[in-house]
CSV table of C-alpha atoms in Angstrom, one decimal:
chain,number,residue,atom,x,y,z
H,28,MET,CA,2.4,-0.8,-44.0
H,29,ALA,CA,3.9,2.7,-44.0
H,30,VAL,CA,4.6,4.3,-47.4
H,31,TYR,CA,8.3,4.9,-48.1
H,32,ASP,CA,9.0,8.7,-48.2
H,33,GLU,CA,12.4,9.2,-49.8
H,34,ASP,CA,12.3,13.0,-49.1
H,35,ALA,CA,11.7,12.4,-45.3
H,36,TYR,CA,14.4,9.7,-45.3
H,37,LEU,CA,17.1,12.0,-46.8
H,38,SER,CA,16.1,14.8,-44.4
H,39,CYS,CA,16.9,12.6,-41.4
H,40,PRO,CA,20.5,13.1,-40.1
H,41,PHE,CA,20.6,9.3,-39.3
H,42,SER,CA,20.3,8.4,-43.0
H,43,ASP,CA,23.1,10.3,-44.6
H,44,PRO,CA,24.9,13.1,-42.6
H,45,GLY,CA,26.7,14.2,-45.7
H,46,TYR,CA,23.6,14.7,-47.8
H,47,TRP,CA,23.2,18.4,-48.9
H,48,ARG,CA,20.1,19.8,-50.5
H,49,THR,CA,20.2,22.3,-53.2
H,50,ASP,CA,16.8,23.9,-52.7
H,51,ARG,CA,16.7,23.8,-48.8
H,52,LYS,CA,12.9,24.0,-49.0
H,53,ARG,CA,10.1,21.4,-48.9
H,54,LYS,CA,7.6,21.4,-51.7
H,55,PRO,CA,4.2,22.9,-50.8
H,56,SER,CA,2.7,19.4,-51.3
H,57,ASN,CA,5.2,17.8,-48.9
H,58,PRO,CA,3.1,15.9,-46.2
H,59,THR,CA,5.5,16.7,-43.4
H,60,GLY,CA,5.3,20.4,-44.1
H,61,GLN,CA,1.5,20.3,-44.3
H,62,ALA,CA,1.4,18.5,-40.9
H,63,LEU,CA,3.7,21.0,-39.3
H,64,TYR,CA,1.4,23.8,-40.5
H,65,ARG,CA,-1.6,22.1,-39.0
H,66,ILE,CA,0.1,21.6,-35.7
H,67,MET,CA,1.0,25.3,-35.5
H,68,ARG,CA,-2.5,26.3,-36.5
H,69,ASP,CA,-4.6,23.8,-34.5
H,70,ARG,CA,-2.4,23.2,-31.4
H,71,PHE,CA,-0.5,26.4,-31.0
H,72,ASP,CA,-1.2,26.4,-27.3
H,73,ARG,CA,0.8,23.2,-26.9
H,74,VAL,CA,3.6,24.6,-29.0
H,75,GLU,CA,3.7,27.6,-26.8
H,76,TYR,CA,3.7,25.4,-23.7
H,77,ALA,CA,6.7,23.4,-25.0
H,78,TRP,CA,8.5,26.6,-25.8
H,79,ARG,CA,7.9,27.9,-22.3
H,80,GLU,CA,9.1,24.7,-20.7
H,81,SER,CA,12.3,24.5,-22.7
H,82,SER,CA,13.2,28.2,-22.5
H,83,GLY,CA,11.7,29.4,-19.2
H,84,LEU,CA,10.1,32.3,-21.0
H,85,LEU,CA,6.4,33.0,-20.9
H,86,LEU,CA,5.9,35.5,-23.7
H,87,GLY,CA,2.9,37.8,-24.2
H,88,ILE,CA,0.4,37.2,-27.0
H,89,LYS,CA,1.7,40.2,-29.0
H,90,SER,CA,5.2,38.7,-29.1
H,91,LEU,CA,3.8,35.3,-30.0
H,92,ARG,CA,1.6,36.7,-32.7
H,93,ARG,CA,4.6,38.6,-34.2
H,94,ALA,CA,6.8,35.4,-34.2
H,95,LEU,CA,3.9,33.4,-35.8
H,96,THR,CA,3.3,36.0,-38.4
H,97,VAL,CA,7.0,35.9,-39.4
H,98,TRP,CA,6.8,32.1,-39.5
H,99,ARG,CA,3.8,32.3,-41.8
H,100,ASN,CA,5.3,34.9,-44.1
H,101,ASP,CA,8.6,33.0,-44.4
H,102,LYS,CA,6.7,29.7,-44.9
H,103,GLY,CA,8.6,28.1,-42.0
H,104,TRP,CA,6.8,24.8,-42.4
H,105,LEU,CA,8.7,24.3,-45.7
H,106,ASN,CA,12.0,24.7,-44.0
H,107,TYR,CA,13.8,21.4,-43.9
H,108,GLY,CA,15.2,22.4,-40.5
H,109,SER,CA,11.7,22.3,-39.0
H,110,THR,CA,10.6,19.0,-37.7
H,111,TYR,CA,8.0,17.4,-35.4
H,112,HIS,CA,10.2,17.7,-32.4
H,113,ASN,CA,11.7,21.2,-32.7
H,114,LEU,CA,8.7,23.2,-33.9
H,115,PRO,CA,8.5,25.3,-30.7
H,116,GLN,CA,12.1,26.4,-30.9
H,117,MET,CA,12.1,27.0,-34.7
H,118,LEU,CA,9.3,29.5,-34.2
H,119,PHE,CA,12.0,31.8,-32.7
H,120,PHE,CA,15.1,30.5,-34.3
H,121,GLY,CA,17.1,33.2,-36.2
H,122,LEU,CA,14.6,36.0,-35.5
H,123,PRO,CA,15.8,39.5,-34.6
H,124,GLN,CA,16.1,40.3,-30.9
H,125,GLU,CA,12.8,40.2,-29.0
H,126,THR,CA,12.4,42.5,-26.0
H,127,LEU,CA,12.1,40.9,-22.6
H,128,TYR,CA,10.6,43.9,-20.9
H,129,GLY,CA,7.2,43.1,-19.5
H,130,GLN,CA,7.6,39.4,-20.4
H,131,CYS,CA,7.6,36.6,-17.7
H,132,VAL,CA,10.3,34.1,-16.7
H,133,SER,CA,10.0,30.9,-14.7
H,134,LYS,CA,11.3,31.8,-11.3
H,135,ASN,CA,13.2,28.5,-11.0
H,136,SER,CA,15.0,28.8,-14.3
H,137,PRO,CA,18.7,29.6,-14.9
H,138,LEU,CA,17.5,32.6,-16.9
H,139,ALA,CA,15.7,34.1,-13.9
H,140,SER,CA,18.8,33.8,-11.7
H,141,ARG,CA,20.8,35.6,-14.4
H,142,LEU,CA,18.3,38.4,-14.9
H,143,ALA,CA,17.9,39.0,-11.2
H,144,ALA,CA,21.7,39.6,-10.8
H,145,ALA,CA,21.9,42.1,-13.7
H,146,ASP,CA,22.0,45.8,-13.0
H,147,GLY,CA,18.9,47.7,-13.9
H,148,ILE,CA,16.7,44.6,-14.2
H,149,PHE,CA,14.0,43.7,-11.7
H,150,LEU,CA,11.8,40.6,-11.3
H,151,GLU,CA,8.4,41.2,-9.8
H,152,PRO,CA,5.4,38.9,-9.1
H,153,SER,CA,3.5,38.3,-12.3
H,154,GLY,CA,0.1,38.7,-10.8
H,155,PHE,CA,-1.3,35.6,-12.4
H,156,SER,CA,1.0,32.7,-11.5
H,157,ASP,CA,3.3,32.0,-8.6
H,158,SER,CA,5.7,30.1,-10.9
H,159,TYR,CA,6.5,33.1,-13.1
H,160,LEU,CA,8.0,36.6,-12.5
H,161,ARG,CA,7.6,39.6,-14.7
H,162,ILE,CA,10.7,41.2,-16.1
H,163,LYS,CA,11.0,45.0,-15.5
H,164,THR,CA,13.8,47.4,-16.0
H,165,SER,CA,14.9,50.8,-14.9
H,166,ARG,CA,13.9,53.5,-17.4
H,167,PHE,CA,16.7,53.4,-19.9
H,168,VAL,CA,17.8,49.7,-19.8
H,169,ASP,CA,17.1,47.6,-23.0
H,170,VAL,CA,17.0,43.8,-22.5
H,171,GLY,CA,16.1,41.2,-25.1
H,172,PHE,CA,16.8,37.6,-26.3
H,173,VAL,CA,17.8,35.8,-29.5
H,174,LEU,CA,17.7,32.1,-30.3
H,175,GLY,CA,20.3,30.5,-32.5
H,176,ALA,CA,23.1,28.0,-32.9
H,177,ARG,CA,20.9,25.0,-33.6
H,178,LYS,CA,22.7,21.7,-33.2
H,179,ALA,CA,21.5,18.1,-33.6
H,180,ARG,CA,22.7,15.3,-31.3
H,181,VAL,CA,21.8,11.8,-30.4
H,182,VAL,CA,20.9,11.0,-26.8
H,183,ASN,CA,20.0,7.4,-25.9
H,184,ASP,CA,19.5,6.5,-29.5
H,185,ARG,CA,17.1,9.4,-30.1
H,186,LEU,CA,17.8,12.4,-32.2
H,187,THR,CA,17.4,15.6,-30.2
H,188,GLU,CA,18.5,19.2,-30.7
H,189,THR,CA,19.9,22.1,-28.7
H,190,PHE,CA,19.7,25.8,-29.3
H,191,LEU,CA,21.5,28.6,-27.7
H,192,LEU,CA,19.5,31.4,-26.0
H,193,GLY,CA,21.4,34.6,-25.8
H,194,VAL,CA,20.3,37.5,-23.6
H,195,ASN,CA,21.6,41.0,-24.3
H,196,VAL,CA,21.5,44.1,-22.1
H,197,GLU,CA,22.2,47.4,-23.8
H,198,GLY,CA,23.5,45.4,-26.8
H,199,LYS,CA,26.0,43.4,-24.7
H,200,PRO,CA,25.7,39.7,-23.8
H,201,LEU,CA,24.5,38.9,-20.3
H,202,GLY,CA,26.9,36.1,-19.6
H,203,SER,CA,27.3,33.0,-21.8
H,204,ASP,CA,24.4,31.7,-23.9
H,205,LEU,CA,21.9,29.3,-22.2
H,206,VAL,CA,21.2,25.9,-23.7
H,207,VAL,CA,17.6,25.2,-24.8
H,208,HIS,CA,16.9,21.5,-25.3
H,209,THR,CA,14.2,19.7,-27.3
H,210,ASP,CA,12.3,16.7,-25.9
H,211,PRO,CA,10.8,14.8,-28.9
H,212,VAL,CA,9.1,12.1,-26.8
H,213,TRP,CA,7.4,14.5,-24.4
H,214,PHE,CA,6.4,17.0,-27.1
H,215,SER,CA,4.9,14.2,-29.2
H,216,ARG,CA,2.9,13.1,-26.2
H,217,ILE,CA,1.3,16.4,-25.4
H,218,LEU,CA,0.5,17.0,-29.0
H,219,ASN,CA,-1.4,13.8,-29.2
H,220,MET,CA,-3.2,14.0,-25.9
H,221,PRO,CA,-7.0,14.2,-26.7
H,222,ASP,CA,-7.7,16.1,-23.5
H,223,TRP,CA,-5.3,18.9,-22.4
H,224,HIS,CA,-5.4,22.2,-20.7
H,225,GLU,CA,-6.3,24.2,-23.8
H,226,ASN,CA,-5.6,27.9,-24.0
H,227,HIS,CA,-8.4,29.1,-26.2
H,228,ARG,CA,-7.0,32.6,-26.5
H,229,LEU,CA,-3.7,31.3,-28.1
H,230,SER,CA,-5.7,28.9,-30.3
H,231,ALA,CA,-7.9,31.7,-31.6
H,232,MET,CA,-4.8,33.8,-32.3
H,233,ALA,CA,-3.1,31.1,-34.3
H,234,ALA,CA,-6.3,30.4,-36.2
H,235,ASP,CA,-6.5,34.1,-37.1
H,236,VAL,CA,-2.9,34.3,-38.2
H,237,LEU,CA,-2.7,31.0,-40.1
H,238,GLY,CA,-6.3,30.7,-41.3
């Protein structure tokens, strides 16, 4: 029999949408927060893969380390907004603009189509995967992304979330924001697969940042 966890129950939008916390942070001893920390530390390669699939962005290890370091310093696992199904997106949620120069984008994604049509931005073969293109720019063009506008919704009796991905070129929005979806069932499945295509470089980086 599962142990009743009132804190987890009140955190769920299905229980009481009008409930409002005063502290907005989990306690360090909270089991959900501890589990989220372990997922980020021990299975970061799967978190990164889920981010890549939802956003279309394949980020370099320096950008990933920077985001994970901010998550650690801000104690993101104690944030009630972070859950088992949105952990990949919450890694970037609300962060300052991250550059897209030199990053890679899925060539079949809506983001790739938008970038390819922008002045001063070029998409080139990535050199390591036919599925991704590297983002390059002319000398003086600045391009970056931000992730925000988190919204919960119910789809087929399951709680999911969407985020808005904004792309800015020279400080101006490149069209309307793109919608990034969570997929709780799929993400849970890849987290719990005993055998998976592990990225040892990402796992080692997460272990170094989170200990």
